[in-house]
CSV table of C-alpha atoms and ligand atoms in Angstrom, one decimal:
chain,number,residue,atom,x,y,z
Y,1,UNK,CA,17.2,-31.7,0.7
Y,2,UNK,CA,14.0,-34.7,1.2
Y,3,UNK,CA,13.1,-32.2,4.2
Y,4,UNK,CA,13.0,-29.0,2.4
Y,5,UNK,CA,10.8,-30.5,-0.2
Y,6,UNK,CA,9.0,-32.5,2.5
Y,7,UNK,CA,8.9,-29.1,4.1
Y,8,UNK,CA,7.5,-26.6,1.0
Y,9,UNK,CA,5.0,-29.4,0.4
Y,10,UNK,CA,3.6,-28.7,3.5
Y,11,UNK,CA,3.5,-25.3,3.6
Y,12,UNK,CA,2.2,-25.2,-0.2
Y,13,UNK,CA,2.4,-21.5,-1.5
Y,14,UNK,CA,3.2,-20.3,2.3
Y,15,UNK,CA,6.5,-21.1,1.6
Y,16,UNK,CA,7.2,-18.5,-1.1
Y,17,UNK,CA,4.9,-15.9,0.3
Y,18,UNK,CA,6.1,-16.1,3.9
Y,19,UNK,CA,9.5,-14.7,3.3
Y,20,UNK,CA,8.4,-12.2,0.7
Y,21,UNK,CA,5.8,-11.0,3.0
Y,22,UNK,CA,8.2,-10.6,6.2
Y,23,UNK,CA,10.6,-8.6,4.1
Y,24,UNK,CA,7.7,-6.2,3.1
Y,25,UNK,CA,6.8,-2.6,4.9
Y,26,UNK,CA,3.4,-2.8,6.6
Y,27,UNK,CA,2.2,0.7,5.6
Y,28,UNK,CA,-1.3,1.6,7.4
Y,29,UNK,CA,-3.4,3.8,5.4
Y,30,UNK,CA,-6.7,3.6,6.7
Y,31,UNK,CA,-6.8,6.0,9.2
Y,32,UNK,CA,-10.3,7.3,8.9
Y,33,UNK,CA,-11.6,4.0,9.2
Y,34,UNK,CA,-9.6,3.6,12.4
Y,35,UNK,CA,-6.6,4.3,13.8
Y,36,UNK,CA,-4.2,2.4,15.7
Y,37,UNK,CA,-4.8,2.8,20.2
Y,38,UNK,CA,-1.7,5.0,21.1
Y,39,UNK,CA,0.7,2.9,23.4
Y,40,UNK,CA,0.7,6.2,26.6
Y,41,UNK,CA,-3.3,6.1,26.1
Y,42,UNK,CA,-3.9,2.5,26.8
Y,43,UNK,CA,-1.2,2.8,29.9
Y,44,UNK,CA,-4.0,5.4,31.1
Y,45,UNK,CA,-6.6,2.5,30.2
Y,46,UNK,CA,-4.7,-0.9,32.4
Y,47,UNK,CA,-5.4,0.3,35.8
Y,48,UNK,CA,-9.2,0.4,34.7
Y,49,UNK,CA,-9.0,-2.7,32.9
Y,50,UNK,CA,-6.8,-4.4,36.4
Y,51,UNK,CA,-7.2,-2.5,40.0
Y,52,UNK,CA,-10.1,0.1,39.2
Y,53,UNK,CA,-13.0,-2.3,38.0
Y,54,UNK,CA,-15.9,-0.8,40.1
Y,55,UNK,CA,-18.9,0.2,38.9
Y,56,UNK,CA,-19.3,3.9,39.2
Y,57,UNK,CA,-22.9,3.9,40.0
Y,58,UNK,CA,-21.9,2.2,43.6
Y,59,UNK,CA,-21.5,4.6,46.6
Y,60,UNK,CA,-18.5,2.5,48.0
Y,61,UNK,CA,-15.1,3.6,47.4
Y,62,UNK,CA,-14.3,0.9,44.4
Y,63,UNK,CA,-17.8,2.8,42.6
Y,64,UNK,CA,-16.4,6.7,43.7
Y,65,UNK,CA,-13.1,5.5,42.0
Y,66,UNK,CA,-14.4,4.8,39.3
Y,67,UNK,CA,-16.9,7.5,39.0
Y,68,UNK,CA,-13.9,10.2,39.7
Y,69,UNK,CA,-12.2,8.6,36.4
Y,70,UNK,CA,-15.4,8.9,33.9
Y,71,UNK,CA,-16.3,12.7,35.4
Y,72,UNK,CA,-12.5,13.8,34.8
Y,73,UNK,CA,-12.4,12.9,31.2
Y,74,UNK,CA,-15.9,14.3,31.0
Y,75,UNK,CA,-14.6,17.9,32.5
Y,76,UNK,CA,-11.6,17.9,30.9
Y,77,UNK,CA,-13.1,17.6,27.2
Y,78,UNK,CA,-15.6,20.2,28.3
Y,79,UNK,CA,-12.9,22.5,29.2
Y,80,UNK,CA,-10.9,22.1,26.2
Y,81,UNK,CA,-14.4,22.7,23.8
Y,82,UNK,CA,-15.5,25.4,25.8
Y,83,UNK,CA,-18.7,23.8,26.9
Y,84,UNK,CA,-20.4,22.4,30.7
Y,85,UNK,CA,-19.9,19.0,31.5
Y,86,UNK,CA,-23.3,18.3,31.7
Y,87,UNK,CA,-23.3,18.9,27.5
Y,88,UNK,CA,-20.8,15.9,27.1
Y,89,UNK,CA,-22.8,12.2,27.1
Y,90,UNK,CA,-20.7,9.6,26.9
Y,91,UNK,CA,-21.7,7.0,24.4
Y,92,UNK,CA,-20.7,3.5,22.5
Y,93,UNK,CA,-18.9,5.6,19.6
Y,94,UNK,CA,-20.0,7.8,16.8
Y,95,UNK,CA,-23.1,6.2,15.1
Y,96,UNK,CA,-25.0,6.3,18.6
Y,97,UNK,CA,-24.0,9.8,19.4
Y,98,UNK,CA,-25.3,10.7,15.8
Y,99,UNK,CA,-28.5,8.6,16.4
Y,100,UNK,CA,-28.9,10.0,19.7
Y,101,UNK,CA,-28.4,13.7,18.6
Y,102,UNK,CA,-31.6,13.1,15.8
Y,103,UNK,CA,-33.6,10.8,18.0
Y,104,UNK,CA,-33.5,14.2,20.4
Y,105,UNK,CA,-34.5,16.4,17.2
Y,106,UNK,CA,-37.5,14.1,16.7
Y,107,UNK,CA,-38.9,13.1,20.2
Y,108,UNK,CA,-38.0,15.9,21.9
Y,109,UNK,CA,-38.0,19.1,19.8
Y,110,UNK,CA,-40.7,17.2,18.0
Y,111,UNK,CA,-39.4,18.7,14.6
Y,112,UNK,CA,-40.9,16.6,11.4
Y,113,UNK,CA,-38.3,18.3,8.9
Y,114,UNK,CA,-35.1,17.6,8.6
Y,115,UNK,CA,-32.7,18.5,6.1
Y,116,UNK,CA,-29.8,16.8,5.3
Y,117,UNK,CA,-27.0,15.6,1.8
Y,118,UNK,CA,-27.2,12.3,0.3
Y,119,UNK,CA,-23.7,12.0,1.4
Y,120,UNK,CA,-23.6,12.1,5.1
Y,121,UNK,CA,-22.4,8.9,6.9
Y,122,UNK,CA,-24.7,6.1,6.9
Y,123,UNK,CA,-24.7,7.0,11.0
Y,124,UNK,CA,-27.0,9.7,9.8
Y,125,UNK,CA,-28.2,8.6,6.8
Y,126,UNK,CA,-29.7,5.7,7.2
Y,127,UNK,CA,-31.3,6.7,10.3
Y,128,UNK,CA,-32.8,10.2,9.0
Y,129,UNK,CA,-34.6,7.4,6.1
Y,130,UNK,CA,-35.6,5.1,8.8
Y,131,UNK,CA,-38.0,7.8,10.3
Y,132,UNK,CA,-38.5,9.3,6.9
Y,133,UNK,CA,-39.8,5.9,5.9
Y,134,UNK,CA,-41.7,5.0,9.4
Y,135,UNK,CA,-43.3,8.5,8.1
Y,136,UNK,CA,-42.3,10.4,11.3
Y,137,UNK,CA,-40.3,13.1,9.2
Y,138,UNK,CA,-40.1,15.0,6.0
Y,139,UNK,CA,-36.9,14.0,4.9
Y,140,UNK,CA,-35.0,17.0,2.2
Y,141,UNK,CA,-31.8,16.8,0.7
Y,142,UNK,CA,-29.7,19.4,0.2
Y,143,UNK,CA,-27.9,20.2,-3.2
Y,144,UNK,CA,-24.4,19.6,-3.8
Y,145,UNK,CA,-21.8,22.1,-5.7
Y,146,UNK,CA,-19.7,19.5,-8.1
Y,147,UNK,CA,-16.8,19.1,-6.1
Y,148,UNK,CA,-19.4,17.9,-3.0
Y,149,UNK,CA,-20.0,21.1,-0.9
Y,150,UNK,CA,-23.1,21.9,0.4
Y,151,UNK,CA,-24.9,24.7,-1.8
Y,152,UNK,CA,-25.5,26.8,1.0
Y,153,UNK,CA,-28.1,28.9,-1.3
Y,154,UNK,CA,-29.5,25.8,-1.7
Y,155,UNK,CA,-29.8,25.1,2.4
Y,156,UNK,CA,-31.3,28.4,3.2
Y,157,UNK,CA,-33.9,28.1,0.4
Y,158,UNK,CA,-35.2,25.1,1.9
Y,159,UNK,CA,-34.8,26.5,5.4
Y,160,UNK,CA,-37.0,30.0,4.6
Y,161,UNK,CA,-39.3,27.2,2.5
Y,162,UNK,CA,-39.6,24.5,4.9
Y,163,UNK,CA,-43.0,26.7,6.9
Y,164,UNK,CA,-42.0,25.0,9.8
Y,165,UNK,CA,-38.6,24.3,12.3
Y,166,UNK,CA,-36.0,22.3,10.4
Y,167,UNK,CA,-33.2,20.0,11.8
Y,168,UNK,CA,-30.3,19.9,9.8
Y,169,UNK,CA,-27.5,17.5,9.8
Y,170,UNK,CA,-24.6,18.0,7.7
Y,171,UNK,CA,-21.5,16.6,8.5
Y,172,UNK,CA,-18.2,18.5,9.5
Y,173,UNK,CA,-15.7,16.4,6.8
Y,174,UNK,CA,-16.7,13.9,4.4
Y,175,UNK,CA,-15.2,10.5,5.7
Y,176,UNK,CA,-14.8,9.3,2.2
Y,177,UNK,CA,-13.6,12.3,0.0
Y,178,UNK,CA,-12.6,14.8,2.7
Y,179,UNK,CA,-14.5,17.8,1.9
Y,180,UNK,CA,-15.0,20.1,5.1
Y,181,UNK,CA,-17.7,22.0,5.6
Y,182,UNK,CA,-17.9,25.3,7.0
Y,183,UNK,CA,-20.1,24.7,10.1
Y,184,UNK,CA,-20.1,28.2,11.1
Y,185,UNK,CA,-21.7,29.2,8.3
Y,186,UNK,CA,-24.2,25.9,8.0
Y,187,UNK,CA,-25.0,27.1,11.8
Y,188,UNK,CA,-25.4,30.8,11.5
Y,189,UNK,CA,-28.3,30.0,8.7
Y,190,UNK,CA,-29.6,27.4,10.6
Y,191,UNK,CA,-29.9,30.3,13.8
Y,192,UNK,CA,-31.3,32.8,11.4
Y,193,UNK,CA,-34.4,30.4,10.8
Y,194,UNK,CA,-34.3,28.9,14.5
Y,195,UNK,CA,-33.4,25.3,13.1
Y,196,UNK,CA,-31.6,23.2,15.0
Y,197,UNK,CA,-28.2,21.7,14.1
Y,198,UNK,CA,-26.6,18.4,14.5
Y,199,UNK,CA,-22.8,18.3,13.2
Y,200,UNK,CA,-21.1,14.9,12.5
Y,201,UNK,CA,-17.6,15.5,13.7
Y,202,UNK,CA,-16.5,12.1,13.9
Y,203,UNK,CA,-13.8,12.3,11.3
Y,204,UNK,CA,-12.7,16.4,13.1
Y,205,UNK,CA,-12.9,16.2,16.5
Y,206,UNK,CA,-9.6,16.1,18.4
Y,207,UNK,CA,-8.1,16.7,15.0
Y,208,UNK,CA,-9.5,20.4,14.9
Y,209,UNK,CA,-9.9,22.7,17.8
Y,210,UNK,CA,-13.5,23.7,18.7
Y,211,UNK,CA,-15.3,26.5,20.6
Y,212,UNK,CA,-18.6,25.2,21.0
Y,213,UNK,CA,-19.9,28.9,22.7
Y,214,UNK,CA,-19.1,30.4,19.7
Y,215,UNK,CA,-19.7,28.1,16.9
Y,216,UNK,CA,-23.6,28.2,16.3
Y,217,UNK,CA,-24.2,24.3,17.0
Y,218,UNK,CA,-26.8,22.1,18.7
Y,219,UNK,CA,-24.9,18.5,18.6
Y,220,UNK,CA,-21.9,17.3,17.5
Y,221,UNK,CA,-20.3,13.9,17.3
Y,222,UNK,CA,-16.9,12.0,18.4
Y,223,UNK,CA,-15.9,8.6,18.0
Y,224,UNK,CA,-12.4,7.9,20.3
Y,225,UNK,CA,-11.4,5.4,17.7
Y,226,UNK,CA,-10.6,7.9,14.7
Y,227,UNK,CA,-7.9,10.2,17.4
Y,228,UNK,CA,-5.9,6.6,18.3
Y,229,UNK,CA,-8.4,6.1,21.3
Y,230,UNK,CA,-10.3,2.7,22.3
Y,231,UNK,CA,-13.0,1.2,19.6
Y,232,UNK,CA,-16.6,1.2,21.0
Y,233,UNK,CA,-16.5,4.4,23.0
Y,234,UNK,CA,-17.4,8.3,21.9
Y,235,UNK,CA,-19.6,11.4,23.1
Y,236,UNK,CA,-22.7,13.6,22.2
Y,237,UNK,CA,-22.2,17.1,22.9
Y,238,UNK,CA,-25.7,18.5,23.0
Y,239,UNK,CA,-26.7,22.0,23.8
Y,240,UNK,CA,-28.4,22.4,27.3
Y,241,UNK,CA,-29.5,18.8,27.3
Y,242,UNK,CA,-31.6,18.8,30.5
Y,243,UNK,CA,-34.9,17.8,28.3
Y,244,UNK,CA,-32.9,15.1,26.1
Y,245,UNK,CA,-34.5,11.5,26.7
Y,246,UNK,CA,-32.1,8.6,26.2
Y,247,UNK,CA,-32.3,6.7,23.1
Y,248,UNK,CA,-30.9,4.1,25.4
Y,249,UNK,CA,-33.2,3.2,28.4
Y,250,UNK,CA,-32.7,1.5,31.3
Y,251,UNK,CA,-31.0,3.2,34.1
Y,252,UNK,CA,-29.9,7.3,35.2
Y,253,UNK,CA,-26.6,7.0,33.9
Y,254,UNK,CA,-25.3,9.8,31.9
Y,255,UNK,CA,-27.4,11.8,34.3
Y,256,UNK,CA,-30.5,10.2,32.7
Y,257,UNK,CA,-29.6,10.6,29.0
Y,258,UNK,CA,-27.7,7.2,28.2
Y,259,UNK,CA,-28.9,4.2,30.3
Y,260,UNK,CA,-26.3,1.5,30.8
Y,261,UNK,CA,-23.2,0.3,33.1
Y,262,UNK,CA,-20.9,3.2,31.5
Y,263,UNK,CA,-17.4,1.9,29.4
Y,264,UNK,CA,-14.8,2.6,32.2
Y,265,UNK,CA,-11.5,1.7,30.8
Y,266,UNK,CA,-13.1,3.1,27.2
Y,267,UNK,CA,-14.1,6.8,28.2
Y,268,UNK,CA,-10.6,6.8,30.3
Y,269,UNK,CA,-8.8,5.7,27.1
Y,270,UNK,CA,-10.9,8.5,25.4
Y,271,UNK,CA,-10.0,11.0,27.5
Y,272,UNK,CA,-6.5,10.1,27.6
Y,273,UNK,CA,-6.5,10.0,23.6
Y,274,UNK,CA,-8.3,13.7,23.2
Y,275,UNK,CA,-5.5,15.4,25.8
Y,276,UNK,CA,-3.1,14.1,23.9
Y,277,UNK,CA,-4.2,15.1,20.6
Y,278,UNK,CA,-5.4,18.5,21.9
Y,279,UNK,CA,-1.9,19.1,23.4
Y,280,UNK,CA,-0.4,18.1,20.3
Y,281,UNK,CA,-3.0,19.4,17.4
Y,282,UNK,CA,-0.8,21.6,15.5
Y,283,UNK,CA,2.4,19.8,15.3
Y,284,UNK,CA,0.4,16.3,14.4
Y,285,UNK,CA,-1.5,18.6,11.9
Y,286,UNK,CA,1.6,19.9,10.3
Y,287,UNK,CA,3.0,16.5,10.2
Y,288,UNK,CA,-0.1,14.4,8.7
Y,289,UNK,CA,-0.8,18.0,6.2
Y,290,UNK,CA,3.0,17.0,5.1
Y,291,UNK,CA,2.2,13.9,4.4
Y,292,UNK,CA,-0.7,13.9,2.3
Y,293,UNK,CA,1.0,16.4,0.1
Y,294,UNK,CA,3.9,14.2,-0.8
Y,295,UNK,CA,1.6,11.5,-1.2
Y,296,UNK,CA,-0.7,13.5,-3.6
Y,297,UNK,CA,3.0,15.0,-5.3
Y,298,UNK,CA,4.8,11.6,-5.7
Y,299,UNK,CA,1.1,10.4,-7.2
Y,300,UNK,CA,0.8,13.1,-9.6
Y,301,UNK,CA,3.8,12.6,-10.7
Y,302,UNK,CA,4.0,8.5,-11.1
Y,303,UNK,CA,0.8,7.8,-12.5
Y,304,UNK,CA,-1.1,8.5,-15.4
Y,305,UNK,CA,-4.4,9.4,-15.9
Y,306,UNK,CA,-4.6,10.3,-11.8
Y,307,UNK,CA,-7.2,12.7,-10.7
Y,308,UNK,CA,-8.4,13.4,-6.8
Y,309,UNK,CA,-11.9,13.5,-5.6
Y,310,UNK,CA,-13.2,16.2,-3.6
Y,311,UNK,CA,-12.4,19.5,-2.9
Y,312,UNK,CA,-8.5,19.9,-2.6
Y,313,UNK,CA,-8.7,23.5,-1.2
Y,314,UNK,CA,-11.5,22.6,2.0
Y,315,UNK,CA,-10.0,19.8,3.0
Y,316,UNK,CA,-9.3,17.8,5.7
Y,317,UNK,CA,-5.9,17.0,6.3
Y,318,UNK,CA,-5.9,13.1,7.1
Y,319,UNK,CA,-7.9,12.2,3.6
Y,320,UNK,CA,-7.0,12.2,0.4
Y,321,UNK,CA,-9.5,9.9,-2.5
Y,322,UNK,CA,-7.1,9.1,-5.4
Y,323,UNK,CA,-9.1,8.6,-8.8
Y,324,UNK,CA,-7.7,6.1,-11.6
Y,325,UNK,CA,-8.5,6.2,-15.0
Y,326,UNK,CA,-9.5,2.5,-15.4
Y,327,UNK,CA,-11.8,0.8,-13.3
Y,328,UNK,CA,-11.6,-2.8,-14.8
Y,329,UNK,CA,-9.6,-4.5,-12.3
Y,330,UNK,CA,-10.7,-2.3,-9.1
Y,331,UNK,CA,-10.6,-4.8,-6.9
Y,332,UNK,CA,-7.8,-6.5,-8.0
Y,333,UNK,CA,-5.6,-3.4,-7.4
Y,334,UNK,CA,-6.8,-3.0,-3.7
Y,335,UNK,CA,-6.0,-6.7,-2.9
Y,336,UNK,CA,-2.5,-6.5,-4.8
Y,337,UNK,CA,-1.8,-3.4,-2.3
Y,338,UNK,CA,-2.9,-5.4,0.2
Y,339,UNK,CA,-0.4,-8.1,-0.8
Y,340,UNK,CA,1.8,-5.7,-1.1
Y,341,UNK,CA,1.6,-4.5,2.6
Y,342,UNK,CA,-0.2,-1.6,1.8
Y,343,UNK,CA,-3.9,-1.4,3.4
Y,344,UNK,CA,-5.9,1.4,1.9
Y,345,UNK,CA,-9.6,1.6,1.6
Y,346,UNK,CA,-11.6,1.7,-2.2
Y,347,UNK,CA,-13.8,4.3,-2.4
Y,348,UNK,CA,-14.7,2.4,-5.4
Y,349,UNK,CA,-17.7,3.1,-7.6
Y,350,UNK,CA,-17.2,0.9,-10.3
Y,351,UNK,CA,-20.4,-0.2,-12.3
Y,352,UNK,CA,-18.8,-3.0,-14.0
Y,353,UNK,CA,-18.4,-5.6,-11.0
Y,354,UNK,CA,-20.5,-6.5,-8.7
Y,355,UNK,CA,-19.5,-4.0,-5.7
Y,356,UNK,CA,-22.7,-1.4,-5.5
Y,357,UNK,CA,-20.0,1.6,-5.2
Y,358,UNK,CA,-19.6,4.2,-2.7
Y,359,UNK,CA,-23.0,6.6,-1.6
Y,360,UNK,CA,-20.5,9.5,-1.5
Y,361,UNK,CA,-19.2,9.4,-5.3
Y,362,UNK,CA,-22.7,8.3,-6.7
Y,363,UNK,CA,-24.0,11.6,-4.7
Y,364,UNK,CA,-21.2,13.7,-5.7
Y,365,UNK,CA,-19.9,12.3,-9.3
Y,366,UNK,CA,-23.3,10.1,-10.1
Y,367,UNK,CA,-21.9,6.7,-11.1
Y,368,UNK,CA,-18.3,6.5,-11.4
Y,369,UNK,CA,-16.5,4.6,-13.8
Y,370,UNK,CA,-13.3,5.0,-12.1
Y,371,UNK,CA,-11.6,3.1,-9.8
Y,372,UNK,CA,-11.1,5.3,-6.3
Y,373,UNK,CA,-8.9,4.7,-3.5
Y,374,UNK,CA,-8.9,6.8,0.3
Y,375,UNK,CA,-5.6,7.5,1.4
Y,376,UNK,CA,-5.8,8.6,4.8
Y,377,UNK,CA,-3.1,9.5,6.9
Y,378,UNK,CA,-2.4,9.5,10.8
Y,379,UNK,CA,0.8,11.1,13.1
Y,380,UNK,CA,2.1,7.3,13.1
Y,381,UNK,CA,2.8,7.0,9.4
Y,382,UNK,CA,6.6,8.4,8.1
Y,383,UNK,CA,7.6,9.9,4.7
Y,384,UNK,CA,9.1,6.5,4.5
Y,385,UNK,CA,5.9,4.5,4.1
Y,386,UNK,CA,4.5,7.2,1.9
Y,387,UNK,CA,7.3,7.1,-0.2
Y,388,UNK,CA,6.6,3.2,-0.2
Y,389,UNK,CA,3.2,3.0,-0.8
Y,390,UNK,CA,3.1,5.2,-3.4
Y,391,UNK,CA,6.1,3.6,-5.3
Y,392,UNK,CA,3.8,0.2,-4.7
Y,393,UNK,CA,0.5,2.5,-6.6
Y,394,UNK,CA,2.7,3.4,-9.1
Y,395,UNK,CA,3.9,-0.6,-9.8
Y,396,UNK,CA,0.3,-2.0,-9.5
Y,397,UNK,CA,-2.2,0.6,-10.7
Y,398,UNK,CA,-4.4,0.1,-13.8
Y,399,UNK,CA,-3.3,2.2,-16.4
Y,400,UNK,CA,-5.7,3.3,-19.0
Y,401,UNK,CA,-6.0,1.4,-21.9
W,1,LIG,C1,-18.2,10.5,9.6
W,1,LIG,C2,-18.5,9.3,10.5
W,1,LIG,N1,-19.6,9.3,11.2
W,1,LIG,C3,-19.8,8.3,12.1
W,1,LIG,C4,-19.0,7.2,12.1
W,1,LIG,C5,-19.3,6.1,13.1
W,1,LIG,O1,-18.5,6.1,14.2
W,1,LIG,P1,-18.4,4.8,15.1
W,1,LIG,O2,-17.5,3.8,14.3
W,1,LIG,O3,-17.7,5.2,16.3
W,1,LIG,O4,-19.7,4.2,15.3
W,1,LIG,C6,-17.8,7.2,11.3
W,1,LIG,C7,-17.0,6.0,11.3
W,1,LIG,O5,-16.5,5.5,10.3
W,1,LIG,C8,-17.6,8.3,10.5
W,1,LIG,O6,-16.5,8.3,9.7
């Protein structure tokens, strides 16, 4: 008896929250943030990380080894989008590739417009206003319709206005409210008036299937991290990019576009991660799709004053933004899900407490007095943990007064 009290003085709290925390479910739910490395994709990456360590800019056979491993992945993902190795530039993950993709429009095209929404990843965002701001571009922003697609009426006016060549970037899917855009159409306007047209796909690639031949883009964007690849690792694709000068200088990797010792073990993991996700697309698709609608059903049905942000029509599968009707304990609610076992991300926008609120519901909604919360879904997750974490959303969410 002394020891157990000797014992839970020790530990303090610990000792009541350790067993309730061991018998809860550890539900994952922020799968657009990241996702979890596949087990059969870093198998692909231990020989890399063991045996295969050489440098693949050496001519001996450690260097050829290695070399053979980064050019596979790279011809394999070229196969699968339809496009020429050469197109595919291995990079440290998405926000470089997005950098990379606009530092090309500037330096290289030379292009001083660029046209873009206010509610574009900060990847692109804050970039585009960093050479807006050094005064090396014209910076417009195109309107939004009130669920947060792009006006297109809106684009090509300011396309036919612009008097010069534009560069537009507007993402595939919205990382926060999971609109998708329809590229093919942003791209066929942006051919009409000879812009060019850079496509965040961070949040799409290996989770849609692309033909970059036919779809009217100059760049688009992949991070291996959001298709349960390594962190720190992703690709520019960039239309015959024989003129591109690398944002990163310092040696001819990437055959001149990216200087650097490459990410070995990463871009094998990468490549390892899109096969598998390409193999699989449409069965992961109806899984994660199934998911996301029992999620949004059980929610609709367990808690009051619930809305959804975004478009729920054009919308990508692995996101869904959960409104609440009261925002006064916002944060509270995300740390009691937290608590809880349940680890989802606020989209919150709430102007009462000190967070400055998300860029993407201020852009969309203007200021929010809601609480939000982005659900977002991988092939991992079961009905069981949806059924869970909703149940735990229901219990804990603020109800309107
Ligand atoms: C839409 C979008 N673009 C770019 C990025 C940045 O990618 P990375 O984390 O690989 O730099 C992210 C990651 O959150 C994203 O969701």
């Amino acid at each position: 008896m002394k020891l157990a009290v000797a014992f839970r003085r020790k530990l303090g709290n610990f000792a009541v929250i350790l067993p309730i925390t061991l018998l809860k479910m550890k539900v994952y739910l922020d799968n657009a943030a990241t996702t979890p490395l596949d087990p059969e994709v870093l198998k692909t990456m231990l020989p890399f990380l063991e045996n295969e360590f050489g440098n693949p800019s050496s001519s001996h056979q450690f260097g050829r080894r290695a070399r053979a491993g980064i050019e596979t992945v790279r011809r394999r993902i070229a196969a699968s989008l339809n496009c020429t190795p050469a197109e595919i530039i291995f990079t440290s993950g998405g926000t470089e590739a997005d950098n990379m993709a606009i530092h090309c429009g500037i330096f290289d095209a030379g292009i001083k417009h660029f046209i873009s929404a206010r509610i574009e990843h900060k990847a692109v965002l804050s970039t585009l206003e960093r050479y807006a701001d050094r005064g090396l571009i014209k910076l417009s922003f195109v309107n939004l319709t009130e669920v947060g697609h792009v006006d297109l009426n809106h684009l090509e006016e300011l396309l036919r206005e612009a008097g010069e060549r534009s560069f537009v970037s507007l993402m595939h899917a919205n990382n926060e409210i999971g609109n998708l855009t329809d590229i093919h159409a942003v791209g066929t306007l942006c051919r009409k008036y000879d812009a060019l047209f850079h496509s965040d796909t961070v949040q799409t690639m290996a989770h849609y299937r692309f033909d970059l031949k036919e779809l009217p883009v100059d760049f688009v964007t992949a991070s291996a991290h959001k298709f349960h690849g390594p962190k720190g690792v992703g690709f520019l694709y960039a239309r015959n990019p024989s003129q591109l000068q690398p944002l990163i200088v310092g040696g001819s990797q990437e055959r001149n576009h990216r200087g650097g010792t490459e990410n070995l073990y990463g871009i094998v993991g990468l490549g390892a991660a899109f096969e598998r996700a390409w193999a699989h697309m449409d069965e992961h698709q109806r899984h994660i799709t199934a998911l996301k609608n029992k999620m949004r059903k059980l929610l609709e049905e367990q808690v009051p004053g619930i809305d959804f942000n975004g478009c729920a029509n054009q919308s990508l599968y692995t996101v869904l933004n959960a409104r609440f009707a009261d925002c006064s304990n916002a944060e509270m609610f995300l740390f009691m899900l937290d608590i809880e076992g349940v680890a989802v991300s606020g989209g919150s926008a709430c102007n009462s407490g000190a967070t400055t609120g998300s860029h993407v519901l201020q852009g969309v909604y203007g200021m929010m007095k809601n609480t939000s919360v982005r659900f977002s879904f991988s092939r991992f997750n079961t009905e069981e943990e949806i059924e869970y974490a909703a149940d735990k959303v229901r219990q804990l969410c603020p109800v309107p007064a």
